[in-house]
């Protein structure tokens, strides 16, 4: 198929069932689900809590195997390992408490054996980009939750991934900072030409940042709506005053409302 | 005065007060010198004893026994802990055994160890090791349990192999718990060896103290006891300082 090669990341019939334990039944968390993300696309996923968003990210990144279905990244199957060119920012705080901010951010580059001058240049840039310049020598314990999350974003960005997967990266931030970080993310996306998959629980964030938003059903998560925003590539948080922004957010909410009620057990 | 200074002086008062009181009680003959000698004499006795070859030999014997038991317990406790952590079935099976381990009075087996190995350093190393091993093993299990799952995912995202994941991510993440295990293992190895020497042996500090006790040599007995006490405090203090330095680096000092 011709469209197979066009997609940067492609999921076909992807399903994930967590095997049960001694006292726990198996959990059907995701799918079956099809998705094509175009090269350079900014794709967001919204969905009720527990619908399988983080599971989708794990499977797409090659961190956990799909129970059924196939995943391709840049045309090559993803199986058992994170492909080169994929960077992930996790939902949980994943900063290493035994390393300074600088060493946290440099972690991946040092492991990859990059020379020190280039490492220092990239790390300093990423730290500055994330607004952490004054905290390069600090340890994560001395930072706020939102700052720690920014350390993790910087640690992934320095790897220069071609596909960036972000799992609620701004969850610990206040609304104002969140909008500004959104602008920074858009700038980064434009500068690097990377493909972005952003998981978020904020509908306005999804509406403002994305080329396309996937709305997921309650567990097992499937896409029940795919919304094209039609924004120009040059955009920032000021589009929240655009009338189209309200219309997009309203459509996301109407798709999500029943699913969110299902997710909290009020059908 | 700074906070650290206040803490220091408070600590001195807490320790020094009772010592001064004991000194006075002994000097004023409220306590007979046949029971307890004044602390100042204990210090003098300790210093002069440490000048004798005989005592130095005992110290060397005990310390090397403790060191062997301690290192063996830390290394094997860590390795066993790591292996058991990777085998959840085995772990479920032995969890209750580990939990009740320290309720067993192991010293009743000490004569058996002597019968098995003979009256030499081996049964002492064995008792110190048996005593210290589970502390390290349990601390290793706990430490590995507490490594957040997301850290392993970060390691996989950076496409680290097994060995680099272990040394660069898992080990540093588990380190605070491993420290606890190391500290406990040292204390237990020390207790095990000294107590073993006390019960049945032909040398070492514990033996020397028991011997002095039986021959009514109060000065020797208290001098040696003070030395054992100070050794334990100093080694533990060193480990404590080392740990505090690591923690400060993590910003939680
Ligand atoms: N390791 C696991 N073992 C068993 N079940 C799991 C595991 N991880 C997730 N689940 C289950 O799978 C479902 C989806 O979880 P997931 O973390 O993907 O949801 P989510 O959409 O990211 O939720 P949130 O928005 O709260 O982060 C949940 O019902 C969860 O209980
Ligand atoms: Mg999640």
XYZ file of C-alpha atoms and ligand atoms in Angstrom:
552
model
C 0.000 0.000 0.000
C 1.287 3.445 -0.833
C -0.070 5.150 2.305
C 1.921 2.658 4.436
C 5.179 4.305 3.526
C 3.769 7.822 3.880
C 2.989 7.439 7.568
C 5.741 8.229 10.070
C 4.126 5.976 12.628
C 1.472 3.462 11.815
C -0.713 1.252 14.036
C -2.873 -1.543 12.655
C -5.337 -3.455 14.784
C -3.262 -2.725 17.880
C -4.676 -4.280 21.019
C -3.217 -4.486 24.482
C -4.538 -6.801 27.172
C -2.687 -6.794 30.490
C -2.494 -10.406 31.614
C -4.212 -10.991 34.931
C -2.417 -11.997 38.078
C -3.278 -14.503 40.783
C -6.154 -12.418 42.106
C -6.660 -10.035 39.196
C -8.556 -10.662 35.949
C -6.897 -9.629 32.659
C -7.468 -5.987 31.701
C -8.325 -5.152 28.109
C -6.764 -1.671 28.066
C -6.540 -0.745 24.422
C -7.904 -1.288 20.934
C -8.222 -2.713 18.436
C -7.023 0.563 17.051
C -5.717 1.927 13.737
C -3.740 5.124 13.422
C -1.487 6.852 10.920
C 0.588 9.796 12.033
C 2.060 11.796 9.142
C 5.690 12.951 9.178
C 5.918 16.291 10.945
C 2.371 16.093 12.244
C 1.405 17.365 15.691
C -1.079 14.796 16.923
C -2.781 14.941 20.309
C -4.722 12.293 22.176
C -7.445 13.108 24.658
C -9.546 10.619 26.524
C -11.071 9.824 29.895
C -8.788 8.747 32.735
C -7.779 5.092 32.545
C -8.820 4.707 28.899
C -5.438 3.421 27.784
C -3.579 6.561 26.676
C -0.340 5.698 28.452
C -0.730 2.133 27.231
C -0.951 3.445 23.659
C 2.271 5.372 24.198
C 4.080 2.348 25.670
C 3.050 0.139 22.789
C 3.880 2.714 20.128
C 7.323 3.315 21.668
C 8.095 -0.410 21.780
C 8.148 -0.423 25.584
C 5.472 -3.079 25.856
C 4.325 -5.556 23.231
C 0.875 -5.318 21.671
C -1.311 -8.347 22.365
C -2.404 -8.189 18.731
C -1.737 -5.958 15.742
C 1.348 -4.331 14.317
C 3.254 -1.078 14.732
C 5.583 0.527 12.258
C 7.913 3.478 12.690
C 9.477 4.938 9.538
C 8.329 1.826 7.722
C 10.104 -0.617 10.031
C 8.218 -2.849 12.478
C 8.497 -1.922 16.157
C 9.030 -4.969 18.312
C 10.573 -5.388 21.720
C 12.763 -2.280 21.730
C 12.487 1.484 21.414
C 13.538 2.361 17.849
C 16.306 4.862 17.227
C 14.710 8.268 16.688
C 11.877 7.833 19.182
C 11.949 9.935 22.346
C 9.511 9.573 25.228
C 8.548 11.853 28.108
C 6.674 9.818 30.692
C 3.669 10.759 32.766
C 5.411 10.010 36.062
C 8.350 11.979 37.422
C 11.301 10.153 35.893
C 14.132 12.520 36.795
C 17.039 10.701 38.445
C 17.404 12.012 42.024
C 21.120 11.152 42.183
C 22.048 13.393 39.240
C 22.051 17.165 38.917
C 19.759 18.809 36.381
C 22.718 19.099 34.028
C 23.718 15.450 34.407
C 20.123 14.302 34.073
C 19.818 16.119 30.765
C 23.219 14.869 29.593
C 22.381 11.266 30.548
C 21.404 10.001 27.106
C 24.147 11.785 25.199
C 26.884 10.508 27.488
C 25.528 6.982 27.163
C 25.589 7.334 23.399
C 29.264 8.311 23.617
C 28.862 11.788 22.140
C 31.932 14.020 22.487
C 31.920 16.370 25.451
C 31.866 19.680 23.608
C 28.815 18.757 21.558
C 27.137 17.250 24.631
C 27.718 20.446 26.627
C 26.388 22.592 23.800
C 23.188 20.565 23.386
C 22.611 20.212 27.116
C 23.052 23.930 27.786
C 20.687 24.723 24.954
C 18.005 22.301 26.189
C 18.330 23.518 29.778
C 17.968 27.115 28.644
C 15.082 26.190 26.376
C 13.229 24.655 29.307
C 13.924 27.681 31.526
C 16.174 25.776 33.907
C 19.416 27.717 33.326
C 19.623 28.825 36.965
C 19.146 25.285 38.219
C 21.697 23.359 36.160
C 23.647 22.409 39.295
C 20.577 21.651 41.433
C 19.308 18.167 42.275
C 15.711 17.196 41.434
C 14.794 17.160 45.140
C 15.358 20.924 45.145
C 12.934 21.506 42.251
C 9.157 21.706 42.009
C 7.185 18.955 40.295
C 6.707 21.042 37.162
C 10.430 21.811 37.008
C 11.302 18.134 37.349
C 8.989 17.361 34.457
C 10.820 20.006 32.400
C 14.110 18.263 33.246
C 12.657 15.081 31.764
C 11.492 16.914 28.645
C 14.980 18.391 28.202
C 16.581 14.969 28.723
C 14.492 13.590 25.860
C 14.871 16.640 23.581
C 18.683 16.539 23.577
C 18.437 13.165 21.857
C 16.881 15.002 18.884
C 14.151 12.418 18.377
C 12.283 12.389 15.068
C 9.150 11.181 16.854
C 8.488 12.704 20.265
C 5.932 11.034 22.527
C 4.798 13.148 25.463
C 2.518 11.767 28.172
C 0.819 14.671 29.958
C 4.093 16.580 30.203
C 2.445 19.709 31.552
C 0.198 17.945 34.041
C 2.009 19.468 37.014
C 1.992 23.026 35.657
C -0.389 25.907 36.256
C -2.546 27.128 33.372
C -0.360 30.164 32.491
C 2.914 28.237 32.459
C 1.162 25.489 30.544
C 0.170 27.917 27.768
C 3.715 29.267 27.572
C 5.217 25.773 27.542
C 2.758 24.945 24.784
C 4.175 27.834 22.750
C 7.692 26.555 23.403
C 6.667 23.094 22.291
C 5.210 24.523 19.070
C 8.429 26.445 18.453
C 10.471 23.304 19.025
C 8.201 21.317 16.741
C 8.618 23.878 13.954
C 12.380 24.156 14.418
C 13.103 20.437 14.477
C 10.472 19.211 12.067
C 9.828 16.324 14.449
C 6.568 14.433 14.629
C 4.816 14.923 17.958
C 2.300 12.745 19.772
C 1.001 14.547 22.827
C -1.237 12.945 25.413
C -3.125 15.495 27.434
C -6.194 15.782 29.591
C -6.622 19.462 28.739
C -8.984 19.863 25.777
C -7.938 23.465 25.163
C -4.299 22.430 25.045
C -5.072 19.749 22.479
C -7.178 22.159 20.422
C -4.549 24.874 20.477
C -1.409 22.838 19.748
C -2.443 20.102 17.357
C -2.893 19.553 13.673
C -5.188 16.695 14.613
C -6.738 15.463 17.838
C -7.713 11.855 18.491
C -10.531 11.388 20.971
C -10.452 8.067 22.788
C -13.361 6.100 24.178
C -13.517 4.750 27.707
C -11.494 1.564 28.244
C -10.706 -0.353 26.071
C -9.536 2.800 24.339
C -10.325 3.292 20.652
C -10.524 6.475 18.617
C -14.136 7.640 18.451
C -13.364 10.923 16.727
C -10.446 12.435 14.828
C -10.637 16.217 14.677
C -8.608 18.230 12.124
C -7.892 21.698 13.476
C -6.659 23.258 10.234
C -4.246 25.632 12.009
C -1.337 27.153 10.099
C 2.100 25.820 11.036
C 2.999 29.267 12.397
C 0.730 29.456 15.438
C 0.847 30.114 19.133
C -1.356 30.367 22.181
C -3.003 33.524 20.870
C -5.234 31.383 18.677
C -7.341 30.710 21.770
C -9.227 33.888 20.833
C -9.927 32.551 17.324
C -13.600 31.550 16.945
C -12.511 28.223 15.419
C -10.747 27.388 18.680
C -14.032 27.481 20.594
C -15.701 25.305 17.968
C -12.923 22.692 18.121
C -12.912 22.569 21.913
C -16.705 22.238 21.908
C -16.545 19.333 19.451
C -13.895 17.573 21.549
C -16.017 17.945 24.632
C -19.197 16.696 23.023
C -17.331 13.588 21.811
C -15.804 13.023 25.206
C -18.689 13.782 27.523
C -20.441 10.410 27.414
C -17.128 8.538 27.469
C -15.935 10.430 30.508
C -19.192 9.609 32.291
C -18.693 5.933 31.425
C -15.179 6.093 32.784
C -16.364 7.259 36.186
C -19.204 4.734 36.195
C -22.243 6.904 35.372
C -23.636 5.606 32.134
C 25.384 29.676 68.353
C 24.708 27.844 65.109
C 22.211 24.991 64.960
C 24.994 22.452 64.363
C 26.906 23.889 67.330
C 23.876 23.580 69.613
C 23.354 19.989 68.521
C 27.023 19.227 69.173
C 26.997 20.643 72.695
C 23.691 18.985 73.525
C 25.155 15.675 72.411
C 28.253 16.252 74.553
C 26.042 16.994 77.556
C 23.894 13.887 76.989
C 26.961 11.644 76.869
C 29.272 13.581 79.177
C 26.737 14.120 81.976
C 26.215 10.467 82.915
C 29.934 9.762 82.450
C 30.825 12.581 84.860
C 28.203 11.311 87.282
C 29.652 7.786 87.106
C 33.144 9.186 87.621
C 31.982 11.034 90.740
C 30.083 8.027 92.068
C 33.155 5.821 91.682
C 35.555 8.386 93.154
C 33.281 8.967 96.136
C 33.066 5.192 96.645
C 29.282 5.109 96.217
C 30.086 2.347 93.775
C 32.731 -0.190 94.721
C 35.779 -0.376 92.384
C 35.213 -4.124 92.435
C 32.000 -3.521 90.475
C 32.811 -0.561 88.219
C 36.031 1.365 87.867
C 35.910 5.151 87.171
C 35.597 6.042 83.457
C 38.917 7.924 83.561
C 40.620 4.708 84.651
C 38.824 2.809 81.904
C 40.387 5.187 79.388
C 43.813 4.822 80.992
C 43.425 1.043 81.048
C 42.368 1.012 77.399
C 45.342 3.110 76.324
C 47.855 0.978 78.198
C 46.233 -2.265 76.977
C 46.447 -1.127 73.377
C 50.204 -0.888 73.866
C 50.503 -4.609 74.596
C 51.144 -7.090 71.836
C 48.655 -9.566 73.242
C 45.725 -7.147 73.062
C 46.730 -5.863 69.660
C 46.689 -9.457 68.441
C 43.155 -9.902 69.836
C 42.038 -6.692 68.163
C 43.521 -7.791 64.864
C 41.907 -11.205 65.130
C 38.451 -9.855 65.972
C 38.518 -7.066 63.391
C 39.640 -9.345 60.585
C 36.947 -11.884 61.518
C 34.302 -9.153 61.540
C 35.607 -7.768 58.250
C 35.399 -11.151 56.507
C 31.903 -11.872 57.857
C 30.738 -8.346 56.942
C 32.108 -8.316 53.402
C 30.812 -11.836 52.719
C 27.363 -10.884 54.060
C 27.193 -7.671 52.017
C 28.331 -9.278 48.768
C 26.278 -12.447 49.101
C 23.280 -10.607 50.568
C 23.283 -8.276 47.600
C 23.686 -11.030 45.014
C 21.050 -13.258 46.627
C 18.725 -10.269 47.014
C 19.084 -9.401 43.345
C 18.494 -13.015 42.267
C 15.480 -13.483 44.551
C 14.066 -10.173 43.361
C 14.092 -11.563 39.835
C 12.227 -14.737 40.891
C 8.857 -13.642 42.343
C 7.714 -17.239 42.998
C 10.770 -18.076 45.057
C 10.400 -14.779 46.816
C 6.798 -15.456 47.831
C 7.948 -18.800 49.184
C 10.754 -17.462 51.365
C 9.225 -14.123 52.380
C 7.798 -15.459 55.662
C 11.153 -17.076 56.462
C 12.955 -13.780 55.957
C 10.387 -11.907 58.004
C 10.794 -14.232 61.002
C 14.557 -14.663 60.613
C 15.666 -12.469 63.487
C 13.257 -14.106 65.931
C 15.467 -17.225 65.869
C 18.133 -17.186 68.637
C 20.979 -18.222 66.369
C 23.530 -18.452 69.111
C 22.113 -21.781 70.214
C 23.591 -23.151 66.982
C 26.997 -21.704 67.709
C 28.314 -24.793 69.561
C 27.153 -26.824 66.573
C 29.223 -24.600 64.289
C 32.232 -25.100 66.550
C 31.697 -28.862 66.396
C 31.461 -28.627 62.606
C 34.379 -26.302 61.881
C 36.554 -26.699 64.980
C 37.631 -24.055 67.473
C 39.040 -21.517 65.003
C 37.936 -18.423 63.113
C 35.509 -20.277 60.834
C 32.571 -20.712 63.243
C 32.976 -17.048 64.234
C 32.941 -15.902 60.625
C 29.936 -18.154 60.083
C 27.942 -16.759 63.010
C 28.743 -13.154 62.064
C 27.807 -13.909 58.463
C 24.586 -15.736 59.347
C 23.633 -12.829 61.555
C 24.398 -10.100 59.000
C 23.326 -11.740 55.732
C 19.532 -11.312 55.892
C 19.831 -7.633 56.832
C 21.638 -7.016 53.557
C 19.357 -9.359 51.617
C 16.175 -7.697 52.890
C 17.592 -4.210 52.263
C 18.479 -5.229 48.694
C 14.967 -6.568 48.051
C 13.435 -3.392 49.466
C 15.793 -1.194 47.486
C 15.011 -2.961 44.211
C 11.274 -2.845 44.984
C 11.470 0.895 45.399
C 13.089 1.594 42.038
C 10.239 3.318 40.181
C 9.064 1.309 37.195
C 9.383 4.387 35.002
C 13.188 4.402 35.569
C 13.426 1.085 33.741
C 11.391 2.573 30.914
C 13.776 5.537 30.745
C 16.668 3.088 30.533
C 14.957 1.279 27.671
C 14.231 4.547 25.916
C 17.962 5.282 26.017
C 18.451 1.758 24.694
C 20.776 0.742 27.508
C 21.719 -2.902 27.723
C 21.213 -5.076 30.769
C 24.539 -4.246 32.441
C 24.328 -0.497 31.933
C 20.726 -0.423 33.119
C 21.848 -2.168 36.302
C 24.878 0.025 37.010
C 23.660 3.396 35.740
C 20.001 3.302 36.764
C 18.940 0.490 39.100
C 21.946 0.542 41.436
C 22.010 4.297 42.070
C 18.238 4.296 42.518
C 18.455 1.521 45.116
C 21.521 2.948 46.852
C 19.815 4.588 49.864
C 18.321 1.226 50.850
C 21.582 -0.602 50.202
C 23.265 1.797 52.637
C 20.809 0.786 55.329
C 21.670 -2.846 54.648
C 25.407 -2.164 54.793
C 25.106 -0.326 58.108
C 23.001 -3.066 59.659
C 25.238 -5.817 58.278
C 28.267 -4.227 59.918
C 26.520 -3.906 63.276
C 25.228 -7.491 63.126
C 28.566 -8.936 62.030
C 30.215 -7.151 64.950
C 27.649 -8.397 67.441
C 27.784 -11.933 66.070
C 31.559 -12.220 66.200
C 32.069 -10.638 69.639
C 29.252 -12.692 71.138
C 30.648 -15.865 69.575
C 34.084 -15.130 71.009
C 32.418 -14.543 74.347
C 30.675 -17.890 74.362
C 33.385 -20.160 73.073
C 36.687 -19.374 71.409
C 40.417 -19.284 71.971
C 41.111 -15.652 71.141
C 39.772 -12.275 70.104
C 38.324 -9.342 72.027
C 35.195 -11.132 73.233
C 37.314 -13.945 74.586
C 39.699 -11.503 76.273
C 36.802 -9.720 77.976
C 35.286 -13.011 79.184
C 38.704 -14.152 80.396
C 39.287 -10.894 82.292
C 35.829 -11.202 83.825
C 36.473 -14.713 85.055
C 39.837 -13.768 86.545
C 38.476 -10.600 88.248
C 40.721 -8.299 86.216
C 38.402 -5.313 86.299
C 40.791 -2.845 84.706
C 41.408 -5.105 81.738
C 37.736 -5.957 81.361
C 36.527 -2.342 81.388
C 39.402 -1.152 79.227
C 38.535 -3.724 76.571
C 34.807 -3.082 76.862
C 35.384 0.618 76.300
C 37.496 -0.182 73.260
C 34.784 -2.415 71.743
C 32.197 0.279 72.390
C 34.335 3.007 70.811
C 35.182 0.839 67.792
C 31.517 0.178 67.113
C 30.680 3.871 67.476
C 33.534 5.005 65.243
C 32.875 2.547 62.392
C 29.169 3.281 62.471
C 29.908 6.997 62.607
C 32.064 6.706 59.497
C 29.323 4.888 57.587
C 26.802 7.430 58.805
C 28.960 10.306 57.561
C 29.437 8.600 54.210
C 25.676 8.111 53.879
C 24.941 11.690 54.908
C 27.307 12.918 52.219
C 25.522 10.864 49.568
C 22.162 12.150 50.744
C 23.319 15.739 50.683
C 24.254 15.191 47.074
C 20.684 14.138 46.420
C 19.574 17.334 48.087
C 17.848 15.715 51.044
C 20.507 16.335 53.665
N 0.947 -2.715 34.198
C -0.401 -2.853 34.201
N -0.965 -4.016 34.600
C -2.296 -4.151 34.598
N -3.171 -3.216 34.219
C -2.685 -2.039 33.826
C -1.262 -1.775 33.791
N -1.071 -0.519 33.360
C -2.291 -0.018 33.130
N -3.264 -0.907 33.405
C -4.712 -0.721 33.243
O -4.958 -0.352 31.904
C -5.905 0.673 31.832
C -5.354 1.836 31.042
O -4.254 2.393 31.758
P -3.453 3.649 31.210
O -2.386 3.968 32.185
O -3.042 3.387 29.812
O -4.582 4.782 31.232
P -4.464 6.339 30.909
O -5.437 6.620 29.837
O -3.057 6.709 30.671
O -4.983 6.983 32.263
P -4.601 8.408 32.909
O -5.271 9.456 32.070
O -5.203 8.345 34.267
O -3.130 8.513 32.898
C -6.288 1.040 33.245
O -7.533 0.434 33.532
C -5.214 0.421 34.096
O -5.750 -0.053 35.295
Mg -1.687 7.805 31.660
